[in-house]
Structures are given as C-alpha cells and as structure tokens.
Amino acid sequence: MTTKDTPTNTRTVVTDPNVALRIRRASQDTGTVLWRDMIRTARQPEMLVFAVVMGVFFLLLFNYVFGGAIAAGAGFDYLQYLLPGVLVITALQGAQQTSMGLAADFTEGVNDRFRSLPMSQSAVIAGRTIADALRNIAGLVLVALVGILMGFRFASFGGAVVAIALATGIGYGFSWLGAVIAAKVRQPDMVGMLSMFWLFPLMLASTAFAPVETMPGWLQPFVTYQPISVASDAVRGLVNGVPVGDRITWTLAWIVGLLVVSAPMSVRLYRKVG
Amino acid sequence: MTTRVSNPVITVQNLRKTFGSVEAVKDVSFNVEPGQVLGLLGPNGAGKTTTINMISTLLHIDAGEASVGGFDVRTQPEAVRQLIGLAGQSAAVDEKLTARENLELFGRLYKIPRVERRRRIDELIEQFDLGEFAERPASTYSGGERRRLDVVAALVAEPPAVFLDEPTTGLDPRSRSELWNTVRSLAANGVAIVLSTQYLEEADRLADEILVIDQGSVVAQGTPDALKRDLERDVLEVHVTSRADLDVARELLGFDESIITDIEARRIDIPIPDGADRSLDLLRQLQEGGVSISNFQLRQPTLDDVFLALTGATVTESEELTT
C-alpha cells in the first residue's frame, strides 16, 4: 500500500491497497451494507410477512386440499412430507426478494451513489444477501412453528437446526442468482417476472410437494437432481430423522455451484458501467 | 481544513461519450480550481449528466482524459472516489433510512473513523438545518428536504471536489436559494464544484465559469460576464399595450428569428447590434406603424440572450426564477 497526499488536500488517499487491506475493507463495507439492509428489513415487515404467509398458504393448500389425493393409500403422514418442501420454497422466495431489493436500488439511484463511493462494490450484493438470509431464518422458524401447530413433529432439535441451516443455505445460493438477474435487468417489475420463470417450474417439478415416483419417468431424472428436490429431500430426512443418502451432499454441491457461478457474475454485471 | 493550492482539482480534456449512434458528449474540456464553481449549462439531454457521470467514475470514458486531485479517473477510480462527492440527478439517498442513518451509511462507506463520523454528522445536521427531519425516513420528505439531504450526503467526507447534477431542478424558490447559499459556502471553503443546471440565472449567480453545452458540444465557454460581452450587442426591450399591438409590431419588424416575443408579458426583445441610433429608428418605426408602446428599455444581454444566440433555441424549461 502506498499513500499519497493530494496536492489539493491534506487527506491521505489510499492508492494501491494490498489484498489484506482490500479484504478488510470489503468485509467492513459488507457489514455496513448489512446494517443498512437490516434497518430496511425492519421498516418493511411486510417482506417477512409475505414470505411467511406464502409458506403458510402452501402448507394449508397442499395439506388440506391436495394432501388427501397425493398421500391416498401411500400410507404416510402427508404433513411430515410436505413441511420440509415448504421450508425450502420459503427460503427460495426470500432469494427472490434479494433481486427485487437490488433492482430497487438501481431505480432509486442509491446504486449510483454507492458506485461513486470508495467502497467495495461486491459488498453491496454481499450485505444484501446476508440480510436476506437472516430474514429467511426468521421466516423459516415461523413457518416451522405454524407446521407444529398443524401437527408436524420434528424428530430432533438438532435435525431441525441443521435442516433450517440447509434451507437457508440453498436460499442463499439462489440469492446470488437473484443478484445476477437484478444486475442484468435492473428493473424491479421485470425482475419479479423473470424470477417467476425459474421459480415456478423448479418448484412444481420437484419433490417438494409430491414424491418423485408419482411423476412420469421422463421427468424423474430432472426432478431427482434439481436443487429444490435435493434440498427438500435432505431437509425431509433431517427433520424426520431418517437417512438422507447423498441428498445433503447434492444440496451442498448446488449451494457451492450457485455461489461459484453467480457471485463473480453478479459482481461483474453490477460493476459494469455504460 | 483544506490546503489551497493553485493546481486545478478537476481537469477534463476532450471528453467523449457515445451511446450506440448517439454522441452524448462530443468534446468537453475544462479545469476547476479549488474554490471555483464551474457551471455546465444546457437544456435537457445536452450531455451534462453524462459528463458528470464520466468524471465521477459512474460511466466509462470513451475518449479523452479526466483527473481529480491528480488521479486519473480511468486508471485510478478508487483514488478518485475518495476525493469526490456526488449529488443530484445522478445519486440518491436510501428512502427507507432517516437522514441521520443515510449520513451514517455514507460516512461508514467513506471509512471515516467512528468518533469523527459522529461529530461530522451532528455538525452537518446542525449546519444544514436537517434537525427537524433527521429522524424521519427519507420517503416522507418534501422535494426540498430530499434534495438538501442529497447534497449533504455528498459532503460527509468533506471532499475537495463536489459534483452537483441539477441540484435545484424542481425546487421551490426558497429551497433553491438555500441551496445556492450552500454552494457558495462550499466554494468559500475551497471546494471545487461542478454544477449542472438548465437555469441561466443559476449559472449566472453561482458559476465562476460557464460551459454552455448543446447536443454534447461546448458551444461557449467563459465567465458569465465574458459570455454576455461576447454577444457584443444590446437588447431593446419593447413593452406594448395589447396583444394586437404585439402582432402589428411583429409585422413591422419582419419575422427575424433573433427577435423574441413574449406574448404573456406583451414584450418584444430586439437585438441591437449598433447602439442607440438604431433603437430610436426602430421605436419611431413602431410608433408610426400604430403600435402603442407602454414602456421600453435598452439593456445588456442576459445569459438567456446568449443562449438563444448560441443554440438558436430557448432553454426547454424557462421557469421563472425568484429568490
């Protein structure tokens, strides 16, 4: 690092920060943006309410309306099957809010201010995704509590904690995908629509609501390995206290994959100037 | 606080920017010294925001050079960002945060140490009279309050270079004059300021040097007085009694583009290249033609006249400015 006094001012200007300083400043900025997004989250409780209401809606709809048909004759308690899938979907909806929020920053002009500041530009996305992950945890706990009221039983507390962590993790991975979409499209309405495009097919053609065996053969390979399914299966095993096989590994692989691909891409798109 | 030196803080050389086939900025050059206000004057779409966004590292510079405090905008944007504050059209505040929280947010991102940051924020809130709404979210502010916070947010780190992009567009006269005072006091403290505006009066009052921009090109550059002097002609302002008189007068004068008719005010502005004699001839001609003249005056050109002469058009929004 070298510092240089500008001719116009006695202040010190950092001209060539080394890697360690860059990392320290990036984490500092991430903390600042996180602080800002937590305040925003607290001032917009409807974001959390929306996520929870959607989750509860899915629980009620599938358990009481479709549950009978899906689980008919299968000889298992459908609620025990359903809740884990709903937890994963709730986490993914939280991820959608990441892209909506980032896109709103573009239209409100806050991003232009951020880009004129001596800050780590990736911190804007990192802070936001972490804030959304924290909100997601609150949402997941609330949906789980509603599930318990409906008669759901967690096999163990530890399993529940790991399950919620895993659901939050896959939501976090998708948050960065949401950031890619936001940085590319930059308009909240458009972002909302695009998110539906990936979320709905992924959600319905998954094991979140129904076992893979009930689906046509040609669809099964996709359903088995797509992220919502593997995460739902992993969470389901953990909360029911049954073996999960390769499902946790697949979930972690998806999380890592999403981060490795989306994080650099979103930061590059975000930084992109005209 | 700042050390005044004679070196220019902001230097811009032959700046160029193209969006697709549109040349938004064609060839803009200027220097801004500490304590100087440079006015970028032009209508909507003239290239003012594009110019400011390039120097403040928001937009890629297609060609030409720009530096702030000796740091190259293209190769050392991170250093430049430590020296600038940006406000106006180009940068907003967080709507959900209060004024104090916004200032805290930007202060932290500028890496101002905690104690100094708190002191500075209190000072700014006091100095710019943000106290009454400092604890309310920005979404509840009036246009004037919002713009004031916008500008103050750019000042958190006491930057030696400040860019104000149309800071008074849409403001009521009172807020506008408050902002003008802010700009003056910043300049008095040695800050180099680039201010873009559509308002001639604003540029006239605040700027030490004005760049008149039209369709991406600099059409004139100089101090307000020099620009007016360059026009080398006076303006004869004739006020007539009725609408009908106005029509008759225009007939008599012939339809010259350089003559401006203000129908509301029943006034005709006639450029007079050769002084008093010509004015007397014209007035006599009008009177003999039956025009009832209520008042007349021979005056120095205003920036409005300069602008018209340079661009062949009046400023798009010719809002009346009062203080």
Short mmCIF file of C-alpha atoms in Angstrom, two decimals, chain A residues 4-15 17 22 25-26 28-29 31-33 35-37 39-40 43-44 46 105 108-121 272-274, chain B residues 1-3 5 7-9 17 56-60 69 71 78-79 81-84 86-87 90-98 101 104-106 108-111 150 153-154 157-160:
data_model
loop_
_atom_site.label_atom_id
_atom_site.label_comp_id
_atom_site.label_asym_id
_atom_site.label_seq_id
_atom_site.Cartn_x
_atom_site.Cartn_y
_atom_site.Cartn_z
CA LYS A 4 -0.01 9.98 -1.29
CA ASP A 5 -1.00 13.44 -0.19
CA THR A 6 -3.08 15.04 -2.87
CA PRO A 7 -1.99 18.47 -3.96
CA THR A 8 -5.41 19.84 -3.15
CA ASN A 9 -5.96 18.49 0.28
CA THR A 10 -4.06 17.21 3.25
CA ARG A 11 -6.06 14.00 3.39
CA THR A 12 -4.46 10.65 2.75
CA VAL A 13 -5.61 8.85 -0.35
CA VAL A 14 -5.17 5.09 -0.49
CA THR A 15 -3.92 4.44 -3.99
CA PRO A 17 -4.33 -1.27 -1.30
CA ARG A 22 -8.92 -4.93 0.34
CA ARG A 25 -12.35 -3.04 3.73
CA ALA A 26 -14.69 -5.33 1.79
CA GLN A 28 -16.21 -3.67 6.69
CA ASP A 29 -18.37 -2.46 3.77
CA GLY A 31 -21.10 -5.12 7.46
CA THR A 32 -22.20 -1.55 6.72
CA VAL A 33 -24.49 -2.61 3.88
CA TRP A 35 -26.62 -2.86 8.77
CA ARG A 36 -28.45 -0.75 6.22
CA ASP A 37 -30.43 -3.67 4.81
CA ILE A 39 -32.85 -1.42 9.01
CA ARG A 40 -34.74 -1.60 5.73
CA ARG A 43 -39.00 -0.97 8.37
CA GLN A 44 -40.67 -3.27 5.84
CA GLU A 46 -44.40 -6.89 5.06
CA ASP A 105 -31.59 0.21 -5.53
CA GLU A 108 -33.98 4.63 -6.74
CA GLY A 109 -30.49 5.84 -7.63
CA VAL A 110 -28.83 4.59 -4.43
CA ASN A 111 -26.59 2.32 -6.50
CA ASP A 112 -25.18 5.31 -8.36
CA ARG A 113 -24.27 6.85 -5.03
CA PHE A 114 -22.66 3.57 -3.92
CA ARG A 115 -20.69 3.42 -7.15
CA SER A 116 -19.31 6.90 -6.57
CA LEU A 117 -18.08 5.93 -3.08
CA PRO A 118 -14.68 4.47 -2.16
CA MET A 119 -16.22 1.13 -1.21
CA SER A 120 -16.06 -2.48 -2.25
CA GLN A 121 -18.73 -2.85 -4.90
CA LYS A 272 -20.49 -2.86 -15.43
CA VAL A 273 -20.63 0.74 -16.49
CA GLY A 274 -22.03 2.13 -19.70
CA MET B 1 -9.17 22.02 6.84
CA THR B 2 -8.03 22.08 3.22
CA THR B 3 -4.83 23.36 1.82
CA VAL B 5 -3.12 25.29 -3.96
CA ASN B 7 -3.30 23.29 -9.14
CA PRO B 8 -6.65 22.53 -10.66
CA VAL B 9 -8.58 19.92 -8.70
CA LYS B 17 -19.06 9.53 -24.91
CA SER B 56 -17.35 10.71 -11.10
CA THR B 57 -16.45 7.17 -12.28
CA LEU B 58 -20.06 6.09 -12.93
CA LEU B 59 -19.65 5.90 -16.69
CA HIS B 60 -16.83 4.63 -18.84
CA GLY B 69 -6.73 15.75 -7.45
CA PHE B 71 -5.59 10.94 -10.05
CA GLU B 78 -10.73 4.07 -6.41
CA ALA B 79 -8.49 7.00 -5.53
CA ARG B 81 -13.80 8.12 -5.32
CA GLN B 82 -12.03 9.11 -2.10
CA LEU B 83 -11.95 12.72 -3.26
CA ILE B 84 -15.40 13.30 -4.70
CA LEU B 86 -21.84 13.41 -5.94
CA ALA B 87 -25.40 14.69 -5.63
CA SER B 90 -27.09 11.09 -10.53
CA ALA B 91 -27.13 9.89 -6.94
CA ALA B 92 -29.88 9.40 -4.44
CA VAL B 93 -30.24 8.51 -0.78
CA ASP B 94 -31.92 5.47 0.76
CA GLU B 95 -35.63 6.23 1.04
CA LYS B 96 -36.23 3.87 3.94
CA LEU B 97 -33.48 5.36 6.08
CA THR B 98 -33.63 8.58 8.08
CA GLU B 101 -28.92 6.90 9.09
CA GLU B 104 -24.07 7.31 8.91
CA LEU B 105 -24.25 4.84 5.99
CA PHE B 106 -22.25 7.00 3.61
CA ARG B 108 -19.06 4.47 7.15
CA LEU B 109 -18.57 3.65 3.49
CA TYR B 110 -16.15 6.60 3.20
CA LYS B 111 -14.28 4.91 6.11
CA ASP B 150 -28.88 14.50 -1.19
CA ALA B 153 -24.80 13.18 1.78
CA ALA B 154 -22.20 14.19 -0.80
CA ALA B 157 -16.33 13.10 3.79
CA GLU B 158 -15.56 16.79 3.16
CA PRO B 159 -14.49 16.01 -0.41
CA PRO B 160 -12.32 18.55 -2.22
#
